[in-house]
Amino acid sequence: MNAGDTTWIMVCAVLVFIMTPGVALFYGGLARRKNVLSILMQCFVIMCLITLQWVLVGYSLAFGPDTGYGIIGGLGWAGLRGVGMEAHEYAETIPHFVFMIFQLQFAIITAAIMVGAFAERMKFSAFLVFILLWSTFVYDPIAHWVWGDGGWLGEMGALDFAGGIVVHVSSGVSALLVAIMIGRRVGLDMTAFAPHSLPFTVLGGALLWFGWFGFNAGSALAADGIAANAFVTTMISTAAAGITWMFIEWKHHGVPTVLGIVTGAIAGLVAVTPACGLVTPMASIPVGAIASTLCYFAINMLKPRLGYDDSLDVFGLHGMAGIWGTIAVGLFAVEALAGTNGLFYGGAKLLLIQLVYMSVCIAYALAATWIIFKIVDTVIGIRVSKEDEIVGLDLTQHREGAYTTLE
Amino acid sequence: MNAGDTTWIMVCAVLVFIMTPGVALFYGGLARRKNVLSILMQCFVIMCLITLQWVLVGYSLAFGPDTGYGIIGGLGWAGLRGVGMEAHEYAETIPHFVFMIFQLQFAIITAAIMVGAFAERMKFSAFLVFILLWSTFVYDPIAHWVWGDGGWLGEMGALDFAGGIVVHVSSGVSALLVAIMIGRRVGLDMTAFAPHSLPFTVLGGALLWFGWFGFNAGSALAADGIAANAFVTTMISTAAAGITWMFIEWKHHGVPTVLGIVTGAIAGLVAVTPACGLVTPMASIPVGAIASTLCYFAINMLKPRLGYDDSLDVFGLHGMAGIWGTIAVGLFAVEALAGTNGLFYGGAKLLLIQLVYMSVCIAYALAATWIIFKIVDTVIGIRVSKEDEIVGLDLTQHREGAYTTLE
Amino acid sequence: MNAGDTTWIMVCAVLVFIMTPGVALFYGGLARRKNVLSILMQCFVIMCLITLQWVLVGYSLAFGPDTGYGIIGGLGWAGLRGVGMEAHEYAETIPHFVFMIFQLQFAIITAAIMVGAFAERMKFSAFLVFILLWSTFVYDPIAHWVWGDGGWLGEMGALDFAGGIVVHVSSGVSALLVAIMIGRRVGLDMTAFAPHSLPFTVLGGALLWFGWFGFNAGSALAADGIAANAFVTTMISTAAAGITWMFIEWKHHGVPTVLGIVTGAIAGLVAVTPACGLVTPMASIPVGAIASTLCYFAINMLKPRLGYDDSLDVFGLHGMAGIWGTIAVGLFAVEALAGTNGLFYGGAKLLLIQLVYMSVCIAYALAATWIIFKIVDTVIGIRVSKEDEIVGLDLTQHREGAYTTLE
Amino acid sequence: MKYIVAIIQPHKLEEVKQALEDVEVHLITVSNVHGRGRQKGFTEVYRGSKEVGLLKKIKVETAVNDDFVDTAVGAIEKSCHTGKPGDGKIFILDLAECIRIGTGERGPAAIG
Amino acid sequence: MKYIVAIIQPHKLEEVKQALEDVEVHLITVSNVHGRGRQKGFTEVYRGSKEVGLLKKIKVETAVNDDFVDTAVGAIEKSCHTGKPGDGKIFILDLAECIRIGTGERGPAAIG
Amino acid sequence: MKYIVAIIQPHKLEEVKQALEDVEVHLITVSNVHGRGRQKGFTEVYRGSKEVGLLKKIKVETAVNDDFVDTAVGAIEKSCHTGKPGDGKIFILDLAECIRIGTGERGPAAIG
Ligand SMILES: Nc1ncnc2c1ncn2[C@@H]1O[C@H](COP(=O)(O)OP(=O)(O)O)[C@@H](O)[C@H]1O
Ligand SMILES: Nc1ncnc2c1ncn2[C@@H]1O[C@H](COP(=O)(O)OP(=O)(O)O)[C@@H](O)[C@H]1O
Ligand SMILES: Nc1ncnc2c1ncn2[C@@H]1O[C@H](COP(=O)(O)OP(=O)(O)O)[C@@H](O)[C@H]1O
């Protein structure tokens, strides 16, 4: 055990922790004034709910001893049985508790990312059940497959340094499906919905970037050179993506917007997530720049053309950039970091594995989400009434107003 | 000396530092628009004032060499004489400076917690004097009794891992007394005062939770297994408390509110504070859940019934949850962590000690606060005029408006 | 290599990183409602742009192998060639990557500080070019002179622990010149411009203080006693400065304001920046108190008298306090920390060196900024049209509104 | 000349704007107001305390020449009518004079 | 029919609402305004600069039938009167027409 | 007595306040409004979507005695005139009654 590494991973857990309030502000600022609290509430309840789920069963399902075939962890570690202050082989220089709590933050943020897609129209009770089922039956298995001891995709050689598929693509594609199934928001055909507070969105974006250093560099599970590499590539990819978005938008819409550059930055963060500890700093420039280009296209062309209402562009950002980042690992990985080379360094196999990895996870996430949605919709009813949607979720679901307006 | 531990405690000092701005936003959002700056100002000035008090005398009073009988530290360390870059036995692997500055953050946040109870009606000049006296004559002695070298309660065996009594109960009961003595706010009988910006409150709550990891896990004073245990119990207790509050409120008021879940989360954080390094992760679930239940009862039933105006529920949260957490140590402590067992593990003595500890500190805090209040009220006058209260403290005490409203 | 030190500097990089969003909120809150996004945008784009500049050329110019005469680093490290996971002699216990990325944050925040001086009237395109040139031709050389291997001012013995001159004075005096050259804002003669959201400003100020611990204590480049000393002096100087400003303002304007105390705190942070690892904790009290006094004078007397429109007082804060802090090193430095004594401890030479250091850097920054301004103004035109300025930069430069106002 | 003041449901604003435009009433002034009417408010919950707030409404004001009054009122009625409490009210005041600052025009010429 | 506009102190809103309700005037529209009157403003301090802002006020509007005017005005006066500068003003305008959108009612029937 | 309502450009508020003060019209009520007029709005860009918002305007209301109407209107016109679209409008309504709550004064005496 090493106090330096232990400190690093505890700090990184704290950094990833603050990403969920970050995403809450990011989304909350983009929502209409009458729905901001519903967003904050959904993110906050995820922090509580998934924590309990994780220590009771989730961690065991995802990281517990494999039950065979690499499909799922058993319930051996349920209620944190056997998880303690000593190190475990997942990370040999830090207490097992620290590894467990660091991983918990990933489960939380993954669920929170989805909130943006079905924002402003989901019933709170249905949301609670949906998210609990999703985390248990989508996140936990996928995490096990690639990160869990004996997980079949990990064994196959799939690489996902900090969770491009596990976190971003799984949530991104699931969120898209939910957005399509729940339908478009009332009134959207009449007018665009402007963000009610862009300063909150920018602050949220900044907190995301801030916390993402813990997310990516912490995934090295030690304060070493790999962590340093992940830190550096994270910074660079984000910067490249932000600048790229800005110039594309400037060209396309005539002005660079702050929402644009922040959106681009997040695209860069997402894309570099699976790659950060596997590619060189210079490779992270195209990783980020291409991420922004793809996401810009998805949000500005694909979405309007297809007509789905992914309210705050969860798929357009996390789905698209996560897919690209996963492919990018297959292109840019270098042996010194990844243990194997990507296509551009002469290794074709990795790219293939990455494509299989991606396809399997997307297919599974979509199928499982579809089932969960149907169950919740049948049993509880997933969408609020049209009247409630018009008044806003804050007043109708929570009987609170975000801001006083008379005084 | 160990760079890992030193890093950890410096980081934790930074994390606890940000809790005071966190509490400022948390309270500021709950205040009315015309008083938000007065809250921010009070919290900010505490950060400055208590820092100077601490390095000049406070640290010496609290942690300096005992003057005999375990009552108070001497002035031997006043002006940081003898406090330096070398380690001290308080924490043998980190510079004494780091221990001192980490402890300073506790003194700051403790004072800031009180601000909520007498919000929206205290004269700023009176506040300054009050808080300086309170920190010196209430916080410093109590900290010495249980944490100071030779402090009598510590010697007696009282356990308070991160400051349930020292921080939360001492501030909570003192704040209640001040709220009662200063009286109810003008206009409260006519209408409830709605929070002017719940997003600020949620952000503040998130910053509190974020910083609290440093508060609790940092109190291990090393990046070790105990710190990891404290980190994990902090996360779990908070989650359990948030969820508990949500369901109680849902049942009781018909809706779950975001203010409710954040309030519950803070109840869980407070309650686990004295216990985090002494109880197991699973025990932290009831610690949090019961904390929420008790605080919900105090805020929703006790306060309206008794009619005191603890504006932002300092007693209802910090007082109640701190008392419960202190008792919980006596119930749930396990020998492997605490060196002695709580009631549920067969040890009755600890619970008794905890009750004595609690009673003594509450009695002392109330008596001392009463005297300080009387002195300040007599010499300066503690409450603003009715006219000033109606216009708001921002304009009358600080000649500033929080937001421009015409443009 | 040491995991503790590596952790510390990665954490500090994250802390300095968040200072730029902090400064964005700090300035954004002070701006008028119609310009807040333009401030956030400028700060955000700096985070992206300077990152790319730094890894492509900036780091090499500033810290790369000296090309002779101590004037500038070569392009040997351009594109991070030769910068890797191994340690470099700049900081022998951490990966070179970590040192590089920590230094990047300084380049970013330095550029962002300037934004306040010419706020609310600069064309975005011109801003982009200006800031890129400034960072390359002003920041990078000055950083090289004093911190780069072989830099002539460093060799001469100039001491600047965390960047009093490199960061604050260089940006402060350059910003003043730009403010003068670009001219006063339209309408300022008719009325004062009130801050549109002081809570944002206070939050920004709090994030600055928070991050500044990484800035100052991180500059020790290890988690050791010097870092601890820097941490402690940072806390104390800030507190002393905040309190001093408060009392001066109370005396002078009749009330203490929250904007005042936050402003004072920042003056204290700036002043202690060059001194934090070189002076004792007790010396940091006068360092902070005098900083506030000088800045108060500059902002309240000098600025109105001279009539320049340094919108958000970049010179008044960073310029003045940075100059004072640099002189203070020459007065208060102690051999045990600084390797040489300041005037008050019997050493006159250091003060002289500091004065030379300061003069050279100010002269260079002014001259270079003047040239860059002229070029950008000639080629692109630096100021927006009067109509655009009246409507606000958010709508005219970015086609976005910060807050929705109808709903 | 008449000065028409309509208090409407916030989410109807886009439709009202469109409806007025359709009848050639292009110039309007819009603001946030809060109303107490027949529609019941929401009991808000803040920890222990509850309160019933006023409802958010939008006020649309438009000055029109006499021959536009009926069409303007009709446009507002049609776009806002649902039959449920809260649809809103229209108030019509006599307008003594109207001045366009930019040109100095007065009376009916200044209205449109 | 009259259109009553009252500019009052913000903290009097609850009392005014109650007082109007007591005299059966239930329907009101409320908004934020800023006023310059006889009550002096506050000199605000922002670093070096100072400025005197307008004072925050609340505007209460209510359309009433003629026989309700006196009681409505009386209710507002009574609940807002303190005798100090800043108590506020009441303005009464003639109301030419009133329409309830939900029912299409017009005139006095639509007011209440 | 007249009730003057002026919709002006936000940045002209200080000048209007000053101009009115110069002609002894001290009492005003000011609020935020949004307007659609001849001045064209800005197309705002939010990721993929675009929208044209209403323009921010300021409403200045002042009740004056009849002999002050012309000077008040003149003062507003002079301070706001630029000749470009967006300068704004002034609406004048008849004021039936005015009451100063603090003193109970009524009519012209209550106005100023
Ligand atoms: N007599 C009135 N005076 C002033 N405002 C009124 C009056 N009647 C209605 N309003 C405004 O119109 C809004 C809608 O009124 P409401 O009674 O809810 O509508 P409806 O009559 O269609 O049910 C109210 O919230 C209030 O703001
Ligand atoms: N003639 C007027 N025209 C428009 N608004 C007025 C007029 N007189 C007063 N007001 C409004 O009423 C508010 C209260 O006026 P003030 O003179 O302070 O009250 P009082 O007359 O009771 O002292 C002012 O702030 C302003 O908003
Ligand atoms: N007939 C009207 N009814 C209501 N508001 C009007 C009317 N005409 C103008 N306005 C208001 O005045 C503002 C300025 O009008 P605009 O046509 O832009 O000015 P100008 O006539 O000087 O070009 C508009 O934005 C709108 O708020």
mmCIF file of N, CA, C and O and ligand atoms in Angstrom, chain E residues 7 34-39 57 84-89 91, chain F residues 3 27-29 61-64 100-102 111-112, ligand 2:
data_model
loop_
_atom_site.group_PDB
_atom_site.id
_atom_site.type_symbol
_atom_site.label_atom_id
_atom_site.label_comp_id
_atom_site.label_asym_id
_atom_site.label_seq_id
_atom_site.Cartn_x
_atom_site.Cartn_y
_atom_site.Cartn_z
ATOM 1 N N ILE E 7 -48.972 51.292 -6.832
ATOM 2 C CA ILE E 7 -47.533 51.064 -6.668
ATOM 3 C C ILE E 7 -47.289 51.027 -5.165
ATOM 4 O O ILE E 7 -47.508 52.028 -4.472
ATOM 5 N N HIS E 34 -39.765 49.422 -10.560
ATOM 6 C CA HIS E 34 -38.785 50.205 -9.825
ATOM 7 C C HIS E 34 -39.276 51.637 -9.827
ATOM 8 O O HIS E 34 -39.747 52.122 -10.856
ATOM 9 N N GLY E 35 -39.138 52.321 -8.717
ATOM 10 C CA GLY E 35 -39.707 53.655 -8.681
ATOM 11 C C GLY E 35 -38.778 54.721 -8.157
ATOM 12 O O GLY E 35 -37.885 54.460 -7.355
ATOM 13 N N ARG E 36 -39.014 55.896 -8.670
ATOM 14 C CA ARG E 36 -38.378 57.070 -8.073
ATOM 15 C C ARG E 36 -39.507 57.916 -7.536
ATOM 16 O O ARG E 36 -40.398 58.314 -8.284
ATOM 17 N N GLY E 37 -39.518 58.142 -6.262
ATOM 18 C CA GLY E 37 -40.583 58.943 -5.677
ATOM 19 C C GLY E 37 -39.985 59.866 -4.636
ATOM 20 O O GLY E 37 -38.852 60.334 -4.787
ATOM 21 N N ARG E 38 -40.741 60.123 -3.587
ATOM 22 C CA ARG E 38 -40.224 61.012 -2.560
ATOM 23 C C ARG E 38 -39.293 60.298 -1.594
ATOM 24 O O ARG E 38 -38.443 60.912 -0.951
ATOM 25 N N GLN E 39 -39.499 58.999 -1.502
ATOM 26 C CA GLN E 39 -38.606 58.215 -0.635
ATOM 27 C C GLN E 39 -37.208 58.209 -1.237
ATOM 28 O O GLN E 39 -37.040 58.007 -2.434
ATOM 29 N N LYS E 57 -40.265 48.309 -6.086
ATOM 30 C CA LYS E 57 -41.669 48.479 -5.740
ATOM 31 C C LYS E 57 -42.465 47.345 -6.355
ATOM 32 O O LYS E 57 -41.989 46.667 -7.263
ATOM 33 N N LYS E 84 -45.167 57.304 6.173
ATOM 34 C CA LYS E 84 -43.772 57.620 5.799
ATOM 35 C C LYS E 84 -43.644 57.722 4.284
ATOM 36 O O LYS E 84 -44.448 57.137 3.547
ATOM 37 N N PRO E 85 -42.628 58.452 3.793
ATOM 38 C CA PRO E 85 -42.411 58.507 2.348
ATOM 39 C C PRO E 85 -42.252 57.090 1.794
ATOM 40 O O PRO E 85 -41.637 56.246 2.441
ATOM 41 N N GLY E 86 -42.818 56.863 0.626
ATOM 42 C CA GLY E 86 -42.665 55.550 0.013
ATOM 43 C C GLY E 86 -43.905 54.676 0.114
ATOM 44 O O GLY E 86 -43.934 53.604 -0.472
ATOM 45 N N ASP E 87 -44.902 55.143 0.818
ATOM 46 C CA ASP E 87 -46.118 54.341 0.952
ATOM 47 C C ASP E 87 -46.726 53.989 -0.400
ATOM 48 O O ASP E 87 -47.315 52.931 -0.575
ATOM 49 N N GLY E 88 -46.584 54.911 -1.346
ATOM 50 C CA GLY E 88 -47.021 54.567 -2.690
ATOM 51 C C GLY E 88 -48.206 55.371 -3.189
ATOM 52 O O GLY E 88 -48.685 56.299 -2.550
ATOM 53 N N LYS E 89 -48.636 55.002 -4.368
ATOM 54 C CA LYS E 89 -49.673 55.729 -5.090
ATOM 55 C C LYS E 89 -50.689 54.762 -5.666
ATOM 56 O O LYS E 89 -50.371 53.610 -5.951
ATOM 57 N N PHE E 91 -53.351 54.738 -8.945
ATOM 58 C CA PHE E 91 -53.825 55.401 -10.150
ATOM 59 C C PHE E 91 -55.076 54.701 -10.641
ATOM 60 O O PHE E 91 -55.124 53.473 -10.667
ATOM 61 N N TYR F 3 -51.706 59.707 -17.818
ATOM 62 C CA TYR F 3 -50.805 58.613 -17.456
ATOM 63 C C TYR F 3 -49.956 58.329 -18.691
ATOM 64 O O TYR F 3 -50.464 57.848 -19.703
ATOM 65 N N LEU F 27 -41.303 61.972 -10.399
ATOM 66 C CA LEU F 27 -41.841 60.696 -9.965
ATOM 67 C C LEU F 27 -42.093 59.772 -11.155
ATOM 68 O O LEU F 27 -42.886 60.086 -12.039
ATOM 69 N N ILE F 28 -41.423 58.660 -11.169
ATOM 70 C CA ILE F 28 -41.590 57.726 -12.273
ATOM 71 C C ILE F 28 -41.584 56.292 -11.762
ATOM 72 O O ILE F 28 -41.096 56.008 -10.670
ATOM 73 N N THR F 29 -42.122 55.413 -12.575
ATOM 74 C CA THR F 29 -42.096 53.987 -12.296
ATOM 75 C C THR F 29 -41.518 53.303 -13.531
ATOM 76 O O THR F 29 -41.944 53.600 -14.655
ATOM 77 N N GLU F 61 -43.191 54.811 -16.749
ATOM 78 C CA GLU F 61 -44.543 55.314 -16.545
ATOM 79 C C GLU F 61 -44.501 56.524 -15.634
ATOM 80 O O GLU F 61 -43.807 56.515 -14.612
ATOM 81 N N THR F 62 -45.233 57.531 -15.995
ATOM 82 C CA THR F 62 -45.310 58.674 -15.105
ATOM 83 C C THR F 62 -46.682 59.340 -15.229
ATOM 84 O O THR F 62 -47.177 59.571 -16.334
ATOM 85 N N ALA F 63 -47.288 59.567 -14.099
ATOM 86 C CA ALA F 63 -48.580 60.258 -14.063
ATOM 87 C C ALA F 63 -48.309 61.740 -13.850
ATOM 88 O O ALA F 63 -47.558 62.096 -12.928
ATOM 89 N N VAL F 64 -48.862 62.565 -14.716
ATOM 90 C CA VAL F 64 -48.576 64.003 -14.594
ATOM 91 C C VAL F 64 -49.866 64.815 -14.708
ATOM 92 O O VAL F 64 -50.870 64.356 -15.272
ATOM 93 N N ARG F 100 -52.425 59.565 -3.242
ATOM 94 C CA ARG F 100 -51.166 59.322 -2.526
ATOM 95 C C ARG F 100 -51.527 58.614 -1.230
ATOM 96 O O ARG F 100 -52.252 59.164 -0.388
ATOM 97 N N ILE F 101 -51.054 57.415 -1.105
ATOM 98 C CA ILE F 101 -51.450 56.599 0.045
ATOM 99 C C ILE F 101 -50.995 57.209 1.369
ATOM 100 O O ILE F 101 -51.733 57.225 2.355
ATOM 101 N N GLY F 102 -49.782 57.754 1.360
ATOM 102 C CA GLY F 102 -49.215 58.258 2.606
ATOM 103 C C GLY F 102 -50.041 59.365 3.251
ATOM 104 O O GLY F 102 -50.132 59.459 4.485
ATOM 105 N N ILE F 111 -50.445 63.849 -7.441
ATOM 106 C CA ILE F 111 -49.600 63.422 -8.558
ATOM 107 C C ILE F 111 -48.110 63.630 -8.301
ATOM 108 O O ILE F 111 -47.288 62.729 -8.499
ATOM 109 N N GLY F 112 -47.765 64.842 -7.867
ATOM 110 C CA GLY F 112 -46.348 65.264 -7.894
ATOM 111 C C GLY F 112 -45.571 64.866 -6.651
ATOM 112 O O GLY F 112 -46.119 64.478 -5.636
HETATM 113 N N1 LIG G 2 -46.579 60.533 -10.587
HETATM 114 C C1 LIG G 2 -46.132 59.314 -10.586
HETATM 115 N N2 LIG G 2 -46.017 58.634 -11.737
HETATM 116 C C2 LIG G 2 -45.582 57.365 -11.778
HETATM 117 N N3 LIG G 2 -45.199 56.687 -10.677
HETATM 118 C C3 LIG G 2 -45.286 57.316 -9.496
HETATM 119 C C4 LIG G 2 -45.742 58.628 -9.411
HETATM 120 N N4 LIG G 2 -45.706 58.971 -8.118
HETATM 121 C C5 LIG G 2 -45.266 57.908 -7.432
HETATM 122 N N5 LIG G 2 -44.985 56.908 -8.260
HETATM 123 C C6 LIG G 2 -44.514 55.577 -7.879
HETATM 124 O O1 LIG G 2 -44.871 55.325 -6.547
HETATM 125 C C7 LIG G 2 -43.732 55.023 -5.763
HETATM 126 C C8 LIG G 2 -43.921 55.587 -4.390
HETATM 127 O O2 LIG G 2 -43.824 56.964 -4.474
HETATM 128 P P1 LIG G 2 -43.274 57.819 -3.246
HETATM 129 O O3 LIG G 2 -43.253 59.231 -3.680
HETATM 130 O O4 LIG G 2 -42.032 57.222 -2.721
HETATM 131 O O5 LIG G 2 -44.414 57.525 -2.228
HETATM 132 P P2 LIG G 2 -45.124 58.555 -1.265
HETATM 133 O O6 LIG G 2 -45.799 59.530 -2.160
HETATM 134 O O7 LIG G 2 -46.048 57.700 -0.469
HETATM 135 O O8 LIG G 2 -44.025 59.129 -0.485
HETATM 136 C C9 LIG G 2 -42.577 55.616 -6.518
HETATM 137 O O9 LIG G 2 -41.379 54.911 -6.234
HETATM 138 C C10 LIG G 2 -43.017 55.469 -7.945
HETATM 139 O O10 LIG G 2 -42.737 54.141 -8.382
#
